[in-house]
Short mmCIF file of C-alpha atoms in Angstrom, two decimals:
data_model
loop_
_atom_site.label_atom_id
_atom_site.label_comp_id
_atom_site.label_asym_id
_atom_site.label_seq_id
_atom_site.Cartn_x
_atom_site.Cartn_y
_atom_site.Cartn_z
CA UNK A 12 162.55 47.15 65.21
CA UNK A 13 160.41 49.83 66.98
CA UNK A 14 161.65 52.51 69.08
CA UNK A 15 159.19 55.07 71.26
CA UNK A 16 161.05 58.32 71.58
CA UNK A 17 157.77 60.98 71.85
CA UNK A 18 157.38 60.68 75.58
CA UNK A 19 157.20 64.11 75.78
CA UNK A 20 153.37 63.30 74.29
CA UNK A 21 152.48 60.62 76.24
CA UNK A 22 154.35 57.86 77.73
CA UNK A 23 154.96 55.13 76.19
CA UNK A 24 154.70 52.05 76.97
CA UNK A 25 153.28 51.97 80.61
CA UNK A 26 154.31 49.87 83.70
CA UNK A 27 152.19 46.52 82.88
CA UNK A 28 150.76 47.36 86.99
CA UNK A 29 148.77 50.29 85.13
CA UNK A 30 147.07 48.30 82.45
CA UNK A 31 145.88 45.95 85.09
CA UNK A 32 144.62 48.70 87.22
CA UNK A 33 142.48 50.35 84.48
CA UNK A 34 141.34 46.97 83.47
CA UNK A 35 140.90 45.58 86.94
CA UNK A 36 138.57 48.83 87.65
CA UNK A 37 136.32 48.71 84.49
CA UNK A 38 136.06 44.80 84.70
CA UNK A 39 135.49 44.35 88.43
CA UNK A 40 134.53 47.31 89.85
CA UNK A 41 133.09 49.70 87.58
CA UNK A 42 130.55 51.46 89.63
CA UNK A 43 130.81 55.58 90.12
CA UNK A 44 132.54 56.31 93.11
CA UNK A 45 130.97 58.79 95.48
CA UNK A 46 127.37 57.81 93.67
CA UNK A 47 126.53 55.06 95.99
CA UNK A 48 126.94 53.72 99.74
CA UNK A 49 127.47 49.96 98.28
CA UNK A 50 130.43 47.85 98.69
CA UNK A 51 131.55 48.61 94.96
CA UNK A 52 131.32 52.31 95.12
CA UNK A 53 133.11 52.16 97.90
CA UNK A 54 135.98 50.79 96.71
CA UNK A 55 136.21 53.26 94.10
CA UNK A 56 135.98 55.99 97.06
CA UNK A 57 138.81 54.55 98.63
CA UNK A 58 141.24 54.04 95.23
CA UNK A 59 140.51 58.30 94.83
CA UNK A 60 141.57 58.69 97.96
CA UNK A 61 144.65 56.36 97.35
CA UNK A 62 145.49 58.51 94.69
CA UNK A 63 145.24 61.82 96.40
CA UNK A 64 147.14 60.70 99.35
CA UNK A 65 150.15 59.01 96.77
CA UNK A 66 149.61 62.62 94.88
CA UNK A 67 150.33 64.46 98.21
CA UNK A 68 153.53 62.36 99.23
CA UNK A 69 154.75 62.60 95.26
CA UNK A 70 154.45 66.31 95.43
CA UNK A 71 155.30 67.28 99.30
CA UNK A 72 152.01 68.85 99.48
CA UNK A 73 149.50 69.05 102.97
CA UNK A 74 146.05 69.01 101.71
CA UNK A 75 143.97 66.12 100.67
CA UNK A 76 140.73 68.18 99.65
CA UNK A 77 142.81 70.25 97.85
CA UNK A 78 144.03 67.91 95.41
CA UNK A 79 141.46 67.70 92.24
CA UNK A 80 141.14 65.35 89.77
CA UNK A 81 140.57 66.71 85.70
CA UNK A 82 140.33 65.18 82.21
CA UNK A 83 144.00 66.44 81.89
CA UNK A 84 146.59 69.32 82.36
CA UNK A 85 145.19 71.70 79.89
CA UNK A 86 141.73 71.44 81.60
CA UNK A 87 143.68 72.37 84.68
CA UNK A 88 144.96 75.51 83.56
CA UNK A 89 142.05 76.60 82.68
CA UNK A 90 140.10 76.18 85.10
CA UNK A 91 142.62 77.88 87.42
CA UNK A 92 143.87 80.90 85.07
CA UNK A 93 139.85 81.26 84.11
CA UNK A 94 138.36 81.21 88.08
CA UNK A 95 141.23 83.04 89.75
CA UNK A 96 141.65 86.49 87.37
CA UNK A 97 139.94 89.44 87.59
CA UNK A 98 139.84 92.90 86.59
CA UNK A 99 143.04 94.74 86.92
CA UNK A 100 145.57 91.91 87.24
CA UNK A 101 149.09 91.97 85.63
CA UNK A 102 150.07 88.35 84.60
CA UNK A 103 153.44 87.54 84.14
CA UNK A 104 154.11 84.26 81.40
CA UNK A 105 156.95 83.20 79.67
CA UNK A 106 157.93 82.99 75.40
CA UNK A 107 158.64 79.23 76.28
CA UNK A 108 154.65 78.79 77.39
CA UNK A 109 152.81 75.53 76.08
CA UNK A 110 149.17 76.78 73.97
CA UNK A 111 147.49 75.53 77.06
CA UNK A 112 148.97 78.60 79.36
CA UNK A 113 148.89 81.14 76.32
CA UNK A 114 145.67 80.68 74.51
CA UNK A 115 144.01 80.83 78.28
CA UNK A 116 146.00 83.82 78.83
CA UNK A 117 145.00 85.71 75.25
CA UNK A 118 141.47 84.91 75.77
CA UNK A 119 141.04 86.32 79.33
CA UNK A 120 142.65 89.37 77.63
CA UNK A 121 139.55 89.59 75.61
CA UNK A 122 137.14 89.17 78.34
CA UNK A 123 138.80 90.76 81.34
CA UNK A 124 140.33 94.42 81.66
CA UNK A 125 144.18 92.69 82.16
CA UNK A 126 147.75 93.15 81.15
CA UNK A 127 149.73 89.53 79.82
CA UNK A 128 153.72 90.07 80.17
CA UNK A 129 155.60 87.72 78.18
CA UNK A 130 158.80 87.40 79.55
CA UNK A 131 161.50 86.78 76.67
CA UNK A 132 163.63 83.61 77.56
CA UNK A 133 167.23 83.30 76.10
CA UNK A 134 167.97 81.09 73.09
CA UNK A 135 168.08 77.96 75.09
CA UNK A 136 164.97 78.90 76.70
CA UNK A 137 165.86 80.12 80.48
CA UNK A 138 164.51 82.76 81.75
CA UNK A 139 166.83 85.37 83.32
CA UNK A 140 165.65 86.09 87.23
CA UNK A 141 166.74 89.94 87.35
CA UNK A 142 164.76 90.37 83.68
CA UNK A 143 161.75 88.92 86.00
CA UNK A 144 161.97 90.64 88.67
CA UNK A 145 162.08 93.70 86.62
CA UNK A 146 158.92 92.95 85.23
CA UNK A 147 156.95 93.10 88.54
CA UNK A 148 154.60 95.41 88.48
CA UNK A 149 152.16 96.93 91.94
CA UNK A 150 149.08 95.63 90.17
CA UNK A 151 151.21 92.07 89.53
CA UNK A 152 149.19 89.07 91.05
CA UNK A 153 149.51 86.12 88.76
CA UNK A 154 153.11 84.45 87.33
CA UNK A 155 152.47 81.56 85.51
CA UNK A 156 155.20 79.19 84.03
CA UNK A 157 156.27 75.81 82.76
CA UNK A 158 158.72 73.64 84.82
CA UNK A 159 160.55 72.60 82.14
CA UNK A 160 159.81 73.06 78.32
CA UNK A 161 157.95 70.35 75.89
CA UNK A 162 159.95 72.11 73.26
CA UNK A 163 163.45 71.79 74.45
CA UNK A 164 163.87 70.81 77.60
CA UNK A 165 165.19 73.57 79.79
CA UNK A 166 164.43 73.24 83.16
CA UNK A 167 163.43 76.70 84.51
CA UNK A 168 164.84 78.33 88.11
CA UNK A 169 161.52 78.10 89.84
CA UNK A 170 162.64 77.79 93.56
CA UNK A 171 164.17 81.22 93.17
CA UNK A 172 161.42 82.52 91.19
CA UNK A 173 158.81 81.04 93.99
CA UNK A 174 160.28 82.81 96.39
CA UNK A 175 160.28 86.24 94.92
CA UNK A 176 156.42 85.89 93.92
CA UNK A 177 156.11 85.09 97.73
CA UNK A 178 158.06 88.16 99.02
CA UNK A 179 155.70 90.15 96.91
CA UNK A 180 152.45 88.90 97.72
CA UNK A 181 152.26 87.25 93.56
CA UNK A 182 150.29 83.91 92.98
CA UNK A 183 152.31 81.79 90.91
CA UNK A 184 150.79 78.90 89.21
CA UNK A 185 152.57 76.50 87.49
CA UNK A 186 152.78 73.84 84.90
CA UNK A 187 154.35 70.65 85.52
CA UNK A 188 153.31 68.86 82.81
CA UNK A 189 157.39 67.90 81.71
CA UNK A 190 158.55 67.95 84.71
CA UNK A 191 156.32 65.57 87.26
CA UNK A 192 157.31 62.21 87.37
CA UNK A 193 160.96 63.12 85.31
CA UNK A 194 162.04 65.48 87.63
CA UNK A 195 161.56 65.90 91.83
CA UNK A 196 158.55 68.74 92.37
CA UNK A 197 158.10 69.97 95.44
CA UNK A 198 155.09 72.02 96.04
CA UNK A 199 156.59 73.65 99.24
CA UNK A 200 160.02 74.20 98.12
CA UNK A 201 159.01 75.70 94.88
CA UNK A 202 156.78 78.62 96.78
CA UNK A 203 153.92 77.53 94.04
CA UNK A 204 150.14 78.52 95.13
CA UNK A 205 148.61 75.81 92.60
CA UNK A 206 150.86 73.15 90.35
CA UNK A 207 148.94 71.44 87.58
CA UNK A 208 150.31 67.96 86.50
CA UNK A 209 148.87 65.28 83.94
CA UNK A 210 148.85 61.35 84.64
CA UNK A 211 149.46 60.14 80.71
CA UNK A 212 153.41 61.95 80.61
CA UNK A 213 156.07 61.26 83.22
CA UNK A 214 153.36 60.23 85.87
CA UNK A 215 152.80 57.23 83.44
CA UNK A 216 149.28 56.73 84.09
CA UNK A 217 146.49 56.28 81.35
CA UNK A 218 145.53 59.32 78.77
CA UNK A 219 142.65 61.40 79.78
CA UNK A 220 143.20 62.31 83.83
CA UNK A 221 145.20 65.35 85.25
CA UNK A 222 144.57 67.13 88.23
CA UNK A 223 145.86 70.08 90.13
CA UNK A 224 147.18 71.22 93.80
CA UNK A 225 145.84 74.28 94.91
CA UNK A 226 146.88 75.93 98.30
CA UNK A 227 144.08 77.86 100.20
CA UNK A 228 145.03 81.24 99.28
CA UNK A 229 144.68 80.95 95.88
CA UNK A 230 141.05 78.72 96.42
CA UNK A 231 139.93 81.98 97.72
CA UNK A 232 140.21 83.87 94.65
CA UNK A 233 138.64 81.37 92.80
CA UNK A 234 134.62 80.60 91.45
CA UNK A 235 133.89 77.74 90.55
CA UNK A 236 134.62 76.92 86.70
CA UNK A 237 132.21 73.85 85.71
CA UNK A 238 129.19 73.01 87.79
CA UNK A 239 126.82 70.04 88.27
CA UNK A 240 126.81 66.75 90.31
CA UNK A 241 129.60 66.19 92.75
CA UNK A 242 126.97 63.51 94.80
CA UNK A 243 127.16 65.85 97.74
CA UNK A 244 124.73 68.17 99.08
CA UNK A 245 122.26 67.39 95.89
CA UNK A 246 119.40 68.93 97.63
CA UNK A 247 121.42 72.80 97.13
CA UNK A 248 120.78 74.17 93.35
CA UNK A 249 123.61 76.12 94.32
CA UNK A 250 127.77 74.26 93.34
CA UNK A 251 129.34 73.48 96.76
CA UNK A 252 132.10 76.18 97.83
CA UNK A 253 134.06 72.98 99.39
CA UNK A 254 137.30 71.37 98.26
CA UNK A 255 137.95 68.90 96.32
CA UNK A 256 134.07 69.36 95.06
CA UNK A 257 134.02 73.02 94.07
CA UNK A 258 136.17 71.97 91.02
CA UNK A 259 134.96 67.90 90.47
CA UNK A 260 131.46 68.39 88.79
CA UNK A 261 130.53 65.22 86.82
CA UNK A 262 131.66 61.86 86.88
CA UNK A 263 135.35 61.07 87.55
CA UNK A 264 137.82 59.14 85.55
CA UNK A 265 137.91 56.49 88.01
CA UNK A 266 139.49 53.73 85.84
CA UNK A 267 142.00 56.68 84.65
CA UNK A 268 143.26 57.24 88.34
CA UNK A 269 143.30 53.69 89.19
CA UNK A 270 146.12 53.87 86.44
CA UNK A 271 147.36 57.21 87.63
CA UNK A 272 147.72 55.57 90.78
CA UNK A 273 149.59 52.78 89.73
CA UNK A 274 151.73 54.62 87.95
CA UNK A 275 152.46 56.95 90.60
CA UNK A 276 153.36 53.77 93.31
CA UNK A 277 155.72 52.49 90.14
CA UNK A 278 157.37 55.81 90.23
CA UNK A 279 157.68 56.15 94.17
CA UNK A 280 159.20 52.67 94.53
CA UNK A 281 161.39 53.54 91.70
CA UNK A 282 162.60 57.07 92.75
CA UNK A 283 162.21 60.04 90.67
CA UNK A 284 166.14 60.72 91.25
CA UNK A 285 166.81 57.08 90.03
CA UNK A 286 164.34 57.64 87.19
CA UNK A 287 165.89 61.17 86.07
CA UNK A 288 169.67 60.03 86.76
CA UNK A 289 169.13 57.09 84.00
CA UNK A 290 167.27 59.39 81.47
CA UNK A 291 169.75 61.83 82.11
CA UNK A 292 172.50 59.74 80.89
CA UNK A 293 170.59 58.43 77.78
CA UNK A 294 169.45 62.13 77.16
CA UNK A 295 173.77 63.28 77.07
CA UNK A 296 174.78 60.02 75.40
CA UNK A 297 171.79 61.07 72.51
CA UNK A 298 173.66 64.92 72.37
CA UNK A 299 176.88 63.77 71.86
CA UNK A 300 176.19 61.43 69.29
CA UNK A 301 174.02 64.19 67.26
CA UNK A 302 176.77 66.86 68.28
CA UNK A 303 179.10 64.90 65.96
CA UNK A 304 176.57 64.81 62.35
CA UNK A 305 178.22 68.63 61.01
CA UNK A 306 174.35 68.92 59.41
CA UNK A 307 172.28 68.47 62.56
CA UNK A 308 171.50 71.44 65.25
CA UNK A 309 170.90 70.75 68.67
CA UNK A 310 168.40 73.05 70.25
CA UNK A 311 168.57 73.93 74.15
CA UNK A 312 171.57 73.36 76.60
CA UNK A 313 173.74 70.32 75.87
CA UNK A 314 174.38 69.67 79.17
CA UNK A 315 171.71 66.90 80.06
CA UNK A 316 171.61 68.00 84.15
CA UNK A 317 170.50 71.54 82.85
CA UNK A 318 167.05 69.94 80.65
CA UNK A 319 164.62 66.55 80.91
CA UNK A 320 165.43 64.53 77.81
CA UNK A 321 163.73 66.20 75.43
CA UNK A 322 165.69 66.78 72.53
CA UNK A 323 164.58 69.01 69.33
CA UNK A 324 166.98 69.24 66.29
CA UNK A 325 166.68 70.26 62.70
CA UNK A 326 169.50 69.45 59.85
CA UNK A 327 170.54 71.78 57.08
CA UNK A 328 170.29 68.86 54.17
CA UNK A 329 166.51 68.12 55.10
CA UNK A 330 163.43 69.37 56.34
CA UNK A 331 162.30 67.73 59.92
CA UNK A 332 158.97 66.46 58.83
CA UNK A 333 160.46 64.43 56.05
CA UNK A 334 163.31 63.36 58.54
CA UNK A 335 160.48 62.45 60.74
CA UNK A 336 158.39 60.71 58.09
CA UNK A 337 161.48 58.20 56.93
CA UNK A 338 162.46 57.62 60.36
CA UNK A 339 159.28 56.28 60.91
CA UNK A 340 158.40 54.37 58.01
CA UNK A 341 162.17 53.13 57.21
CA UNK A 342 163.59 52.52 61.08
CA UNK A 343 160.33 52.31 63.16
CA UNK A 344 161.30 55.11 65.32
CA UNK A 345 158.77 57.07 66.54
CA UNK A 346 159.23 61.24 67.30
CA UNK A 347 157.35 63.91 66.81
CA UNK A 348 157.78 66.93 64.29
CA UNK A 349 156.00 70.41 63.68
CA UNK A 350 155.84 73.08 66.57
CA UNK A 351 154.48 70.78 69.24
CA UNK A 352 151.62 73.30 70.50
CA UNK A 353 154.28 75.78 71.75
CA UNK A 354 154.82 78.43 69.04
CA UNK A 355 156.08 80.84 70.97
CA UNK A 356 159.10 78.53 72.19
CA UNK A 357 159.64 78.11 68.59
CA UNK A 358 159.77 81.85 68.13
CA UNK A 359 162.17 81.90 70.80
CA UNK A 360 164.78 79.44 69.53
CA UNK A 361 164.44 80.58 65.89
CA UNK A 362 162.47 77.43 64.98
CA UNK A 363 159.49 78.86 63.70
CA UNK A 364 157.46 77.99 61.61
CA UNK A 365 159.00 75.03 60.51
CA UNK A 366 159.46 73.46 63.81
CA UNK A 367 162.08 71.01 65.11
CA UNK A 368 162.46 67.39 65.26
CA UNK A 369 161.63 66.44 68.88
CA UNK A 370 163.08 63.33 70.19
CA UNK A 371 161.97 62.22 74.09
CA UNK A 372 163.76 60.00 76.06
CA UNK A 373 161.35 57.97 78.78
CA UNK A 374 161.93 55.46 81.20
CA UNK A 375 161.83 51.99 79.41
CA UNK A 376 164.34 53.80 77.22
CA UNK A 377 167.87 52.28 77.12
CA UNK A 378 171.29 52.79 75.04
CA UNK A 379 170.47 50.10 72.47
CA UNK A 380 167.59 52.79 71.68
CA UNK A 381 169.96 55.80 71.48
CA UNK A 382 172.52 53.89 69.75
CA UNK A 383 169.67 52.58 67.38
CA UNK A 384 168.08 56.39 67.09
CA UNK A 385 171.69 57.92 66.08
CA UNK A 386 172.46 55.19 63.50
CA UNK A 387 168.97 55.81 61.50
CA UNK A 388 169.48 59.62 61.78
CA UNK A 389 173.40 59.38 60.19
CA UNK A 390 172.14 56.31 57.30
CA UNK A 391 169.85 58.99 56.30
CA UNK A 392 171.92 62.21 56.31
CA UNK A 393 174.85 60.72 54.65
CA UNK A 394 172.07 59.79 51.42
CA UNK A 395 171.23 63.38 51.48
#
């Protein structure tokens, strides 16, 4: 038997209507769209534009130019957190921050005459509002943040935090790489001026395409990041200053958002409440069961409604990789250990640097799975 429980890393497996897209693109499409005026290239024109538009409903967002299409999430933040900073800024992050927020962050410190706050987050990984607004400094123009943490879950207060960057004029940026897909994100209710997302995690499209939402205000801060062909005005040595090409030099993944697109109308027709209700339930029937081994810590809330189903644990009789390892090789179940990019979370929970155990519930997921998951984990405890 084989169960899949690191969706946290990539989804796994896919609705079967996103490996026919991909395929359907490469094998009967396949030309570069926005390269050519031909019936072919065409096509591919009007699948982006699919995708943007299902992007825009998904999110509650107004602006088709203004969604862009990356190589994934981490290629998103940088491109916003290095185009939008300058001289001066105070940045507000989190200790629950993803590698792909902080290691931006650390090197613009390097470069760029800045000050990085990192908020400290309580054990479970929330951050506390009044500690935040505290923080806020005149010079404060950038809060960046994760939705909800790849470590352990917590889902952060963002609609309240949103509206305080608003009343004081802040851009806040943030990172909805656990949370789109699993959770409802709305760009207008969460006050956000840019939300990065990736296709391969909850969005269940193919590995290698991402994107980003970006509002006009922040646009206007930015330069553009990576330049080169974007098949419009190719007379002009100069990068266009126009959405969504300021940011989509090169060749797109075009067989990627076919498959991000799929996955996205999968998703839609699904609901995302529908989608998080069920995972929900397998994430709080997986607590219990691990509440009740005496050797095993639970990391984060253990109320599901509070977290996606991402579940981290370590166990007093045995180190996580080698729980990992024989879980793998002895029960076919598949989860991820180490500190999962995001050793500041670690740091935060008192997991570092031996890392957790991280278990992630996704939707093809059921309770045989669970059950299955909580057997193997108690056969090999009770030999240790």
């Amino acid at each position: 038997m084989k169960v899949y429980l690191d969706n946290s890393a990539t989804t796994y497996p896919k609705p079967e209507e996103v490996y026919t897209s991909v395929y359907n693109y490469m094998k009967n499409i396949g030309a570069n769209p926005g390269r050519g005026g031909y019936a072919n290239a065409l096509e591919g024109d009007r699948i982006i534009f699919n995708c943007r538009e299902a992007l825009m409903s998904l999110f509650n967002f107004n602006s088709l130019e203004n969604v862009i299409f990356t190589s994934n999430i981490t290629q998103s933040l940088n491109i916003i957190l290095k185009s939008i900073v300058k001289d001066g800024w105070h940045i507000i992050t989190s200790s629950v921050e993803h590698n792909s927020v902080i290691r931006p962050l650390f090197s613009l410190k390097e470069t760029k005459n800045i000050e990085v706050d990192i908020l400290q987050c309580s054990k479970d990984g929330l951050i506390n509002v009044d500690e935040f607004k505290k923080a806020i400094k005149p010079n404060t123009k950038l809060v960046v943040l994760n939705h909800a943490s790849n470590v352990i879950g917590t889902i952060q207060p963002l609609e309240e935090i949103g509206k305080i960057c608003k009343a004081h004029n802040i851009y806040f940026v943030i990172d909805s790489a656990q949370s789109a897909g699993a959770i409802p994100v709305d760009f207008s209710k969460l006050n956000c001026n840019a939300l990065a997302f990736t296709g391969h995690k909850s969005l269940l499209g193919p590995q290698g395409i991402g994107g980003f939402l970006i509002d006009d205000d922040l646009n206007k801060e930015a330069s553009p990041f990576i330049e080169g062909g974007t098949g419009s005005i190719s007379q002009s040595t100069i990068q266009p200053d126009f959405l969504p090409d300021k940011f989509e030099s090169g060749t797109l993944n075009a067989p990627g958002i076919s498959g991000l697109l799929a996955g996205i109308k999968y998703i839609m027709n699904e609901g995302v409440s529908a989608i998080k209700e069920r995972e929900m339930e397998l994430c709080q029937q997986f607590i219990d069961g691990l509440s009740s081994i005496d050797s095993v810590e639970i990391y984060g809330f253990k109320d599901a409604s509070l977290r996606t189903p991402t579940i981290s644990i370590n166990s007093s009789k045995i180190n996580n990789a080698e729980l990992g390892f024989i879980l793998d090789r002895e029960f076919g179940i598949m989860a991820r250990t180490g500190l999962h990019c995001s050793p500041l979370a670690h740091q935060t929970i008192g997991t570092f640097p031996v890392g957790t155990l991280r278990f992630s519930i996704g939707p093809f997921n059921d309770k045989k799975d669970i059950d299955y998951a909580l057997y193997a984990v108690n056969s090999i405890l009770k030999r240790m």
